[in-house]
Amino acid sequence: MGSWKRTSYCTEVGKTDVGKTVCLMGWVNSYRDHGGVIFIDLRDRAGLVQVVFNPTFAASAHDKANLLRNEWVIAVSGEVRPRPADMVNPKLRTGAIEVWVKEMRILNRSAATPFAIEDEAKINEELRLKYRYLDLRRPEMQKKIICRHRVVKLIRDHFDTNGFYEIETPFLAKSTPEGARDYLIPSRISPGKFYALPQSPQLFKQILMVAGFDRYFQVVRCMRDEDLRADRQPEFTQLDVEMSFPQPEDIYELIEGVLARIWKEILGIEIPRPFPKLSWDEAMSKYGCDKPDTRYELFLQDLSDIFPNSEYRFFKQALADGGIIKGMNAPGCAEWSRKDTDDLTYALKAYGAKGLTAMRLQDSGLAGPVVKYLSADEQNKMLERLSAKKGDLILIMGDKFAVTNEAMNQLRQMIARKMNIIPEHKYNFLWVVDFPLFDWSENEKRWKSTHHPFTMPRAEDLDKLEFDPGKIKALAYDIVLNGVEIGGGSIRIHRPDIQERVFHALGISDEEAKIKFGFLLDAFKYGAPPHGGIALGIDRLMQIVVGGTSIRDVIPFPKTQAGADLMVDAPSEVSEDQLKELHLEVTKEDLT
RNA sequence: GGGGUCGUGGUGUAGCCUGGUUUAACACAUCGGCCUGUCAAGCCGAAGAUCGCCAGUUCAAAUCUGGUCGACCCCGCCA
């Protein structure tokens, strides 16, 4: 490029520049050679502009232009000219003008790309990930990544304005029990010992409160060695927040503030505040789910009290086994076929449902194979509870609490999709509050933290810690957007005595607590302020902001479902020497 | 660990169910030629895949079967 200096981005050239000489640098987006005049759409991160090589205007530039191919990198210097009225291209932002090239420099050539650099291209994702640098050249991807920058910038500004300090915490940290599987880093200096990559900076941010920083935030990478999903990557970015002396309302206020600003400044949408709040109990009851999509009005109803003595053995059995019966009304769906309801039933099996009972409310009355087992009283109560009208489809199932709720939650979503009643450009934020402090783990036969072991129990529930842990509600809250959990947090325990009692309830011994969290318990002895916070998943948030279907599209270099980076080919083997230094040995059976 | 979908020139797809007249088709891209106003440029021509990989069934396999590898979706898992 010699001494040339770019004067602007492609799309910054406009009508006001007519007559001026500009210097542009970028990629050949498309090439149209008419034998005489040659047109090129020049692309940079801002967009496209048409440049013209006319042999009568600049013969040597035109000669060189004959060589050009897509994706070559060039610099052009030329004159901005208006296009004749009938040649204006309304599809281009710069369509009213074009740049007549006086001089052109070829800065780099390009091999033919494995796929076209254009938005419409439906390229298989494997290929996109292998050639991520080409995928990221597509304007659609650039837009998403740039949008992410703007959102993160806004977040930093917002928190700075509100008196928060961004403070870094270690990546080489300590493995903790509870929670996700840790990524481990072997220590070279201490044979047989390992660091763990943080699942979140949870303990460090609490320590920062003990240290008196009062308000902390961080846009930070977190790592969890668990299986991937469309909305889960092994490394992901959190907006991590902690503050001292907070009420939950302070956290709500802060987070609503930053989200409202993002929606206003990035999407141009005013979102109503304060966000609605729903207790966990109510969410489970109405939606069967702790992160309900409230964009559509379909609700579950508990019917357990109606069928305690039912003739229908599946209902009776479910209740006898200590389960619940829940129903849902799909309004106007009575005409759905047997196949439709069979498909729903089949789909629910993945969530543990053994069956689904479908009934139609037709002109002739309630219809369905199960109707004959239900008494008139049961039918009437059920129809009333479900507000069923003629033409409605009624769907009911009974099982254990968790299975029924999960299956009915999935059913609710399937029905909504099938009825096509999910509004696309609606953003329903929701706080889900009053979570249970513990869940019973059937596998491990012990209580586990719903949120994490540092969550403060509700004050009035403290005395249940030792004898009724399942009934304790936590000072914990999740923020949900359109059925996606985008964040969660809690008020923390700041008193060592309560923390110890929670560890006991979790089956964590004094000794284990001391080894794993001794530093935290120690810190709490020296005047720990009451504190609490929240963490938001930036990737999931961005996915919704840009309207995508996978978080991989808002992550510049994501991993595949098998946790591989196809571009750099990670993970990969390392040399014997490296292993030796780390005091590691790979067993033979792992290599086959 | 389990269930499902997919894998055909550089890219996206058709063909596969109903194995053999298909020399594996089409579009885009690529390469060469023509063309002074295109912007999904156009026209003419060329090259390019043995059908992810392995094994089996068969006289014969892109097509059927089994396995395997990879991508994606989901269950488990994800405090």
XYZ file of C-alpha atoms (C1' of nucleotides) in Angstrom:
671
model
C 0.000 0.000 0.000
C 3.107 2.149 0.032
C 2.450 5.582 1.458
C -1.265 5.510 0.649
C -3.617 6.385 3.437
C -7.227 5.383 3.500
C -9.542 8.410 3.597
C -12.711 6.633 4.732
C -14.718 3.463 4.876
C -16.607 2.499 1.729
C -20.031 3.539 2.960
C -18.816 6.882 4.252
C -18.544 8.115 0.683
C -21.721 9.910 -0.326
C -23.263 12.598 -2.456
C -21.542 15.357 -0.515
C -18.191 13.917 -1.638
C -18.908 14.287 -5.350
C -15.863 15.709 -7.065
C -13.514 14.738 -4.229
C -10.671 12.284 -4.517
C -10.924 9.400 -2.060
C -8.714 6.470 -1.163
C -10.499 3.255 -0.196
C -9.133 -0.124 0.856
C -10.949 -3.386 1.068
C -11.970 -6.652 -0.540
C -13.308 -7.322 -4.025
C -16.879 -8.346 -3.231
C -17.953 -8.824 -6.825
C -16.436 -8.266 -10.208
C -18.290 -7.350 -13.387
C -16.137 -7.084 -16.519
C -17.877 -5.651 -19.569
C -14.830 -5.893 -21.777
C -14.500 -2.157 -21.697
C -15.659 -0.799 -18.371
C -15.134 -2.931 -15.259
C -17.251 -2.602 -12.121
C -16.195 -3.761 -8.720
C -18.143 -3.738 -5.492
C -15.528 -2.930 -2.901
C -16.261 -4.196 0.602
C -14.920 -3.249 3.997
C -16.429 -3.633 7.439
C -18.802 -0.769 6.807
C -20.301 -2.054 3.579
C -20.091 -1.751 -0.206
C -19.369 0.905 -2.765
C -19.175 0.515 -6.525
C -15.851 1.428 -8.082
C -15.467 1.909 -11.822
C -12.478 1.191 -14.024
C -12.928 2.974 -17.332
C -10.156 2.534 -19.934
C -10.680 6.040 -21.297
C -10.473 7.518 -17.766
C -7.416 5.632 -16.445
C -5.972 3.073 -18.830
C -3.329 1.539 -16.556
C -5.721 1.079 -13.637
C -8.145 -0.614 -16.018
C -5.423 -2.960 -17.298
C -4.610 -4.028 -13.743
C -8.280 -4.449 -12.915
C -8.485 -7.206 -15.505
C -6.500 -9.408 -13.134
C -8.777 -8.988 -10.135
C -10.779 -11.804 -8.562
C -13.178 -12.059 -5.662
C -11.686 -11.464 -2.213
C -8.487 -9.874 -3.462
C -7.455 -6.977 -1.262
C -7.003 -3.700 -3.103
C -6.532 -0.013 -2.560
C -8.130 2.420 -4.966
C -7.695 6.124 -5.383
C -10.275 7.898 -7.460
C -12.896 10.505 -7.955
C -16.397 10.364 -6.495
C -18.965 10.866 -9.213
C -22.738 10.879 -9.080
C -24.510 8.144 -10.965
C -26.934 9.085 -13.713
C -30.472 8.961 -12.352
C -31.387 5.740 -14.158
C -28.291 3.966 -12.830
C -28.768 4.623 -9.145
C -28.835 1.361 -7.192
C -31.367 1.671 -4.365
C -30.126 -1.590 -2.818
C -26.794 -0.027 -1.873
C -26.431 2.637 0.766
C -23.856 4.207 -1.540
C -25.975 3.536 -4.632
C -26.237 7.180 -5.660
C -22.514 7.522 -6.330
C -19.534 5.558 -7.595
C -15.783 5.972 -7.468
C -13.958 6.377 -10.767
C -10.563 4.861 -10.158
C -7.473 6.790 -11.196
C -5.001 4.428 -9.588
C -5.284 0.944 -8.071
C -2.904 -1.125 -5.973
C -3.283 -4.855 -5.476
C -2.435 -5.405 -1.806
C -3.017 -9.153 -1.713
C -4.461 -11.910 -3.797
C -6.903 -14.562 -2.629
C -7.368 -18.180 -3.520
C -10.903 -19.076 -4.527
C -12.799 -19.247 -1.237
C -14.467 -22.517 -0.181
C -17.767 -20.681 0.015
C -19.095 -17.339 -1.165
C -18.758 -14.389 1.206
C -22.424 -13.419 1.221
C -25.304 -13.403 3.646
C -27.719 -15.570 1.724
C -25.330 -18.501 1.513
C -26.592 -21.583 3.312
C -23.274 -23.122 4.202
C -22.979 -26.089 6.466
C -21.732 -25.081 9.859
C -18.791 -27.449 9.897
C -17.301 -25.602 6.954
C -18.103 -22.214 8.441
C -16.278 -23.141 11.631
C -13.239 -24.495 9.821
C -12.934 -21.278 7.793
C -14.226 -19.029 10.534
C -12.193 -16.047 9.228
C -14.169 -16.246 5.978
C -17.462 -16.836 7.764
C -16.799 -13.785 9.916
C -16.219 -11.727 6.762
C -19.912 -12.106 5.906
C -21.744 -8.851 6.662
C -24.362 -10.678 8.724
C -21.689 -12.060 11.058
C -19.846 -8.751 11.222
C -23.077 -7.098 12.236
C -23.591 -9.550 15.091
C -20.047 -9.325 16.416
C -20.077 -5.532 16.178
C -23.452 -5.441 17.922
C -21.921 -7.496 20.699
C -19.172 -4.892 21.066
C -21.753 -2.139 21.349
C -23.756 -4.016 23.971
C -20.700 -4.786 26.087
C -19.514 -1.182 25.773
C -22.912 0.020 26.928
C -22.833 -2.389 29.860
C -19.424 -1.127 30.953
C -20.551 2.484 30.669
C -23.731 1.796 32.596
C -21.980 0.059 35.463
C -19.226 2.642 35.589
C -21.825 5.398 35.791
C -23.512 3.563 38.658
C -20.318 3.371 40.696
C -19.191 -0.153 39.897
C -15.552 -1.062 39.444
C -14.510 -3.709 36.927
C -12.015 -5.902 38.756
C -10.280 -8.953 37.350
C -10.293 -12.324 39.057
C -8.036 -15.351 38.451
C -8.518 -17.918 35.730
C -6.127 -20.298 37.412
C -8.226 -20.997 40.448
C -9.346 -23.806 42.677
C -11.594 -26.775 42.031
C -14.801 -26.687 44.062
C -17.274 -29.411 44.938
C -20.887 -28.894 43.877
C -21.832 -27.552 40.514
C -20.462 -28.278 37.093
C -17.443 -30.370 36.236
C -14.254 -28.298 36.359
C -11.697 -27.872 33.633
C -8.428 -28.792 35.301
C -4.953 -27.406 34.680
C -2.093 -29.543 35.934
C 0.583 -27.740 37.898
C 4.117 -28.171 36.601
C 5.643 -26.838 39.780
C 3.535 -28.855 42.196
C 3.359 -32.433 40.927
C -0.072 -34.021 41.256
C -1.831 -30.734 41.941
C -4.267 -28.933 39.717
C -5.761 -25.542 39.154
C -9.359 -25.325 38.009
C -10.671 -22.816 35.503
C -13.483 -20.811 37.093
C -17.091 -21.860 36.537
C -17.754 -18.305 37.637
C -15.837 -15.812 39.780
C -18.360 -16.449 42.563
C -16.037 -16.724 45.530
C -13.651 -14.031 44.372
C -16.419 -11.495 43.966
C -17.664 -12.246 47.467
C -14.122 -11.772 48.721
C -14.043 -8.419 46.924
C -17.077 -7.415 48.975
C -15.271 -8.440 52.156
C -12.387 -6.326 50.869
C -14.681 -3.333 50.795
C -14.954 -2.517 47.088
C -18.709 -2.337 47.610
C -19.668 -2.508 43.934
C -17.987 -4.887 41.501
C -18.713 -6.044 37.988
C -16.795 -7.921 35.354
C -17.389 -9.076 31.813
C -15.699 -12.391 32.239
C -15.197 -15.790 30.668
C -16.404 -18.822 32.590
C -15.687 -22.475 31.876
C -17.731 -25.581 32.607
C -16.766 -29.028 31.418
C -20.255 -30.251 30.587
C -21.942 -31.390 27.388
C -22.912 -28.691 24.924
C -26.257 -27.511 23.605
C -27.425 -24.859 21.171
C -27.335 -22.407 24.084
C -24.350 -23.837 25.976
C -20.645 -23.562 25.175
C -17.840 -24.865 27.384
C -16.525 -21.339 27.696
C -19.023 -18.532 27.821
C -19.163 -14.912 28.902
C -20.908 -13.581 31.943
C -21.701 -10.136 33.157
C -20.801 -10.798 36.764
C -22.060 -8.366 39.420
C -21.803 -8.089 43.184
C -22.719 -5.320 45.593
C -22.610 -4.740 49.324
C -25.603 -3.919 51.516
C -28.173 -4.673 48.802
C -31.835 -5.458 48.930
C -32.936 -7.751 46.084
C -34.761 -4.701 44.698
C -31.425 -2.908 44.249
C -30.255 -5.735 42.017
C -33.535 -5.751 40.051
C -33.322 -1.988 39.571
C -29.746 -2.154 38.347
C -30.263 -5.021 35.917
C -33.554 -3.669 34.592
C -31.768 -0.387 34.014
C -29.007 -1.858 31.909
C -31.346 -4.149 29.951
C -33.755 -1.306 29.252
C -30.843 0.760 27.947
C -29.651 -2.059 25.709
C -33.118 -2.486 24.252
C -33.566 1.233 23.778
C -30.144 2.116 22.414
C -29.443 -1.021 20.398
C -32.907 -2.142 19.300
C -34.816 1.124 19.660
C -37.428 -0.539 21.839
C -38.836 0.799 25.112
C -39.370 -2.033 27.529
C -41.818 -1.457 30.366
C -40.470 -1.379 33.902
C -40.473 -2.661 36.515
C -40.325 -6.187 35.131
C -43.039 -8.498 36.422
C -42.162 -10.923 39.225
C -43.338 -14.469 39.610
C -42.645 -16.757 42.523
C -41.048 -20.085 41.757
C -44.120 -21.850 43.160
C -46.417 -19.920 40.867
C -44.159 -20.427 37.849
C -44.145 -24.168 38.433
C -47.879 -24.217 38.950
C -48.879 -22.145 35.907
C -46.103 -23.129 33.513
C -44.456 -26.262 34.928
C -41.172 -24.473 34.520
C -38.923 -21.989 36.332
C -38.229 -19.974 33.190
C -41.585 -19.591 31.520
C -42.176 -17.935 28.187
C -44.956 -15.497 29.039
C -45.446 -14.230 25.520
C -48.510 -16.428 25.079
C -51.445 -17.216 27.333
C -51.517 -20.938 27.829
C -51.619 -22.092 31.420
C -51.397 -25.385 33.201
C -53.928 -26.332 35.868
C -53.430 -28.730 38.726
C -56.231 -31.296 38.624
C -54.906 -33.585 41.356
C -57.774 -32.803 43.734
C -60.383 -33.808 41.135
C -59.244 -37.360 40.518
C -58.317 -38.927 43.872
C -60.797 -41.766 43.410
C -60.877 -41.877 39.657
C -61.869 -45.001 37.771
C -59.141 -44.133 35.303
C -56.238 -46.140 36.577
C -53.395 -43.961 35.242
C -54.681 -40.922 37.117
C -55.377 -42.941 40.219
C -51.955 -44.554 40.085
C -50.121 -41.270 39.575
C -51.758 -39.841 42.698
C -51.253 -43.032 44.678
C -47.531 -42.799 43.857
C -47.436 -39.324 45.348
C -47.528 -37.576 42.000
C -49.723 -34.861 40.550
C -52.139 -34.511 37.641
C -51.975 -31.472 35.430
C -54.036 -30.398 32.495
C -53.976 -27.838 29.779
C -56.568 -26.452 27.438
C -55.548 -25.899 23.808
C -58.343 -23.581 22.725
C -59.913 -24.306 19.366
C -57.725 -27.328 18.725
C -60.410 -30.022 18.913
C -60.012 -30.657 15.214
C -56.420 -31.797 15.659
C -56.160 -35.361 14.436
C -55.389 -38.490 16.363
C -51.983 -38.380 14.676
C -51.376 -34.841 15.960
C -52.000 -35.858 19.557
C -50.053 -39.083 19.096
C -47.094 -37.048 17.849
C -47.282 -34.858 20.945
C -47.435 -37.908 23.185
C -44.464 -39.442 21.443
C -42.438 -36.223 21.723
C -43.147 -36.062 25.462
C -41.577 -39.466 26.038
C -38.161 -37.818 25.780
C -39.076 -35.937 28.947
C -40.117 -39.006 30.863
C -43.864 -38.854 30.234
C -45.459 -42.298 30.094
C -48.539 -41.040 28.326
C -50.828 -38.148 27.581
C -54.604 -38.126 27.754
C -56.373 -36.141 25.054
C -60.063 -35.216 25.057
C -62.047 -33.057 22.686
C -64.966 -30.904 23.674
C -67.280 -31.288 20.682
C -70.879 -30.298 19.998
C -71.897 -33.766 21.152
C -69.940 -33.378 24.384
C -66.619 -34.579 25.681
C -64.980 -37.149 23.398
C -61.980 -39.383 23.751
C -61.124 -42.959 24.711
C -60.677 -42.075 28.382
C -63.960 -40.173 28.844
C -65.900 -43.303 29.774
C -63.737 -43.797 32.860
C -64.435 -40.298 34.212
C -67.478 -39.557 36.321
C -69.780 -36.697 35.384
C -68.590 -34.835 38.448
C -64.942 -35.272 37.455
C -65.682 -34.156 33.922
C -67.542 -31.045 35.049
C -64.923 -29.983 37.562
C -62.165 -30.582 35.029
C -63.889 -28.595 32.272
C -64.593 -25.753 34.644
C -61.017 -25.670 35.966
C -59.693 -25.573 32.408
C -62.314 -23.045 31.212
C -63.007 -25.393 28.322
C -65.370 -24.362 25.564
C -66.707 -26.248 22.577
C -63.940 -26.830 20.038
C -61.175 -27.043 22.641
C -58.655 -29.813 23.050
C -57.855 -30.924 26.576
C -54.561 -32.568 27.417
C -53.849 -34.187 30.765
C -51.117 -36.195 32.322
C -50.189 -37.488 35.735
C -46.817 -38.495 37.111
C -44.296 -37.433 39.709
C -44.174 -33.675 40.361
C -40.994 -33.066 38.356
C -41.907 -35.315 35.416
C -45.428 -33.917 35.083
C -44.233 -30.351 35.186
C -41.378 -30.852 32.746
C -43.552 -32.746 30.272
C -46.445 -30.293 30.535
C -44.014 -27.399 30.158
C -42.686 -28.961 26.956
C -46.239 -29.679 25.845
C -47.194 -26.062 26.427
C -44.341 -24.942 24.187
C -45.173 -27.486 21.482
C -48.826 -26.454 21.488
C -47.891 -22.783 21.238
C -45.626 -23.456 18.272
C -48.252 -25.611 16.594
C -50.956 -22.994 17.192
C -48.491 -20.402 15.932
C -49.277 -17.984 18.758
C -45.740 -16.984 19.765
C -45.240 -13.310 18.900
C -41.871 -12.803 17.268
C -40.876 -9.289 18.164
C -42.124 -9.275 21.700
C -39.722 -9.208 24.636
C -41.151 -10.444 27.916
C -38.760 -9.975 30.787
C -39.609 -11.677 34.031
C -38.094 -12.083 37.468
C -38.605 -15.523 38.971
C -38.139 -15.255 42.739
C -38.435 -17.294 45.941
C -36.596 -20.335 44.636
C -36.249 -23.301 46.932
C -32.846 -23.264 48.605
C -32.292 -26.971 47.975
C -33.348 -29.685 45.509
C -33.429 -33.323 46.444
C -31.064 -35.327 44.250
C -32.540 -38.772 43.607
C -29.223 -40.013 42.206
C -27.067 -38.960 45.113
C -29.791 -39.224 47.777
C -28.927 -35.858 49.242
C -29.909 -32.202 49.130
C -28.178 -30.040 46.545
C -28.152 -26.274 46.211
C -30.652 -24.983 43.689
C -28.501 -21.920 43.062
C -25.200 -22.381 44.919
C -24.119 -23.114 48.480
C -23.562 -19.430 49.313
C -27.178 -18.418 48.837
C -28.925 -16.855 51.818
C -32.027 -18.658 53.056
C -35.060 -16.505 53.709
C -34.785 -15.266 57.309
C -38.082 -16.841 58.380
C -36.925 -20.247 57.055
C -33.573 -20.361 58.871
C -34.835 -22.694 61.599
C -35.829 -25.292 58.969
C -32.190 -25.831 57.975
C -31.723 -28.779 60.281
C -35.032 -30.612 59.892
C -37.011 -29.496 56.801
C -34.539 -28.280 54.178
C -36.945 -28.887 51.291
C -39.294 -26.169 52.557
C -36.701 -23.412 52.719
C -36.987 -20.597 50.233
C -33.890 -18.734 49.139
C -33.185 -15.068 48.545
C -32.469 -16.013 44.947
C -33.794 -14.696 41.661
C -33.527 -15.506 37.979
C -34.079 -13.136 35.127
C -35.974 -14.733 32.252
C -36.554 -13.395 28.772
C -38.997 -15.126 26.420
C -38.489 -18.465 28.139
C -34.702 -18.189 28.233
C -32.873 -17.927 31.537
C -30.502 -15.057 30.877
C -29.243 -14.644 34.412
C -29.551 -15.464 38.048
C -28.297 -14.378 41.396
C -28.912 -14.189 45.081
C -28.289 -12.449 48.334
C -25.323 -14.295 49.861
C -24.652 -15.673 53.244
C -22.218 -13.345 55.035
C -22.247 -14.981 58.454
C -19.948 -17.948 59.060
C -22.461 -19.663 61.372
C -25.199 -19.729 58.715
C -22.736 -20.772 56.050
C -21.644 -23.713 58.182
C -25.228 -24.807 58.750
C -25.899 -24.728 54.990
C -22.792 -26.810 54.357
C -24.056 -29.313 56.896
C -27.450 -29.489 55.202
C -25.631 -30.202 51.945
C -23.635 -32.978 53.541
C -20.376 -31.043 53.285
C -18.311 -31.876 56.339
C -16.465 -29.290 58.416
C -13.225 -30.742 57.174
C -14.224 -30.603 53.507
C -15.595 -27.086 53.911
C -12.322 -26.027 55.463
C -10.280 -27.521 52.625
C -12.489 -26.184 49.829
C -13.779 -22.883 51.182
C -11.657 -22.241 54.254
C -10.519 -18.916 52.870
C -14.120 -17.753 52.519
C -15.092 -18.834 56.021
C -11.949 -17.141 57.324
C -12.770 -13.977 55.422
C -16.275 -13.931 56.902
C -14.735 -13.729 60.371
C -13.344 -10.286 59.654
C -16.400 -8.143 59.114
C -18.005 -9.361 55.931
C -20.712 -6.967 54.787
C -24.092 -8.284 53.722
C -23.783 -8.690 49.982
C -25.425 -10.117 46.935
C -25.298 -10.090 43.183
C -26.195 -11.619 39.901
C -24.642 -12.912 36.706
C -26.058 -12.531 33.197
C -25.191 -14.785 30.267
C -23.926 -12.395 27.625
C -24.021 -15.000 24.857
C -27.666 -15.889 25.438
C -28.544 -12.228 25.790
C -26.833 -11.446 22.495
C -28.521 -14.356 20.788
C -31.874 -12.795 21.591
C -30.729 -9.246 20.767
C -29.622 -10.310 17.273
C -32.530 -12.724 16.864
C -30.490 -15.863 16.265
C -31.113 -19.535 16.967
C -27.727 -20.483 18.410
C -25.230 -18.736 20.638
C -22.501 -19.863 18.233
C -23.458 -16.998 15.944
C -22.671 -14.361 18.550
C -19.395 -15.995 19.603
C -16.532 -15.259 17.214
C -14.790 -18.587 17.704
C -17.224 -21.137 19.116
C -16.781 -24.857 19.630
C -18.701 -27.734 18.104
C -21.017 -29.956 20.092
C -18.064 -32.272 20.740
C -16.141 -29.333 22.188
C -13.780 -28.989 19.245
C -12.468 -25.836 17.636
C -12.420 -26.882 13.972
C -10.274 -23.961 12.896
C -7.300 -24.455 15.193
C -8.022 -28.182 15.666
C -8.325 -28.149 19.438
C -8.200 -30.128 21.588
C -5.096 -31.855 20.269
C -2.392 -34.173 21.460
C 0.716 -32.824 23.158
C 4.257 -34.108 23.219
C 5.579 -36.686 25.657
C 7.884 -33.986 27.027
C 5.005 -31.690 27.812
C 3.167 -34.473 29.610
C 6.270 -35.386 31.547
C 6.794 -31.841 32.731
C 3.224 -31.833 33.982
C 3.657 -35.193 35.704
C 0.887 -36.687 33.563
C 0.531 -39.969 31.777
C -2.049 -40.870 29.127
C -3.248 -44.425 29.556
C -3.247 -46.760 26.572
C -6.984 -47.482 26.638
C -7.682 -43.754 26.202
C -5.727 -43.701 22.975
C -7.590 -46.456 21.152
C -23.848 -42.865 28.325
C -28.571 -42.641 25.206
C -32.292 -41.039 21.126
C -32.860 -38.473 16.415
C -31.452 -35.790 11.669
C -27.703 -35.193 8.126
C -22.918 -36.437 5.160
C -23.098 -36.805 -3.211
C -17.650 -31.964 -7.697
C -15.209 -25.864 -4.361
C -20.509 -24.565 -2.354
C -25.818 -25.696 -2.022
C -28.916 -29.443 -3.567
C -31.383 -33.713 -6.890
C -30.839 -38.962 -7.429
C -31.332 -43.239 -2.554
C -37.635 -45.471 -0.561
C -38.804 -49.021 -5.659
C -30.164 -51.649 -6.635
C -28.856 -52.140 -13.222
C -30.212 -47.383 -19.902
C -27.095 -41.696 -15.553
C -21.570 -41.245 -19.313
C -24.128 -39.397 -11.245
C -28.238 -34.302 -12.736
C -29.022 -28.946 -11.628
C -27.686 -24.020 -9.794
C -23.789 -21.074 -8.037
C -18.528 -20.750 -7.754
C -13.756 -21.845 -10.689
C -10.820 -21.523 -15.506
C -10.680 -19.617 -20.812
C -13.005 -16.452 -24.602
C -16.482 -12.332 -26.181
C -18.651 -7.832 -24.550
C -18.051 0.183 -22.517
C -23.087 0.761 -17.665
C -23.435 -3.543 -14.767
C -24.883 -4.139 -9.748
C -27.825 -12.027 -8.666
C -24.403 -8.627 -15.256
C -24.927 -11.324 -19.982
C -23.342 -14.789 -23.914
C -20.025 -18.992 -25.615
C -16.852 -22.861 -24.030
C -13.953 -25.975 -20.466
C -12.497 -28.405 -16.228
C -14.229 -30.498 -11.781
C -17.411 -35.594 -7.581
C -16.858 -42.969 -7.930
C -21.251 -40.433 -3.815
C -17.634 -39.292 4.575
C -14.873 -43.967 5.789
C -14.823 -49.509 6.466
C -17.119 -54.079 5.945
C -21.183 -57.044 4.257
C -25.456 -58.637 0.964
C -25.711 -59.087 -4.505
C -24.028 -61.074 -11.013
C -24.396 -55.637 -9.896
C -24.376 -50.654 -4.423
C -24.457 -43.360 -4.253
C -28.949 -46.482 -3.698
C -29.932 -52.243 0.830
C -27.563 -53.925 5.853
C -24.008 -53.378 9.891
C -20.151 -50.642 11.917
C -17.285 -46.244 12.222
C -16.010 -40.961 11.876
C -17.826 -35.983 11.681
C -21.669 -31.898 12.063
C -26.310 -30.561 14.145
C -30.849 -31.147 17.601
C -32.370 -33.395 22.130
C -32.269 -36.570 26.952
C -28.876 -37.398 30.899
C -25.445 -33.581 32.609
C -25.207 -28.054 33.208
C -24.557 -25.412 41.878
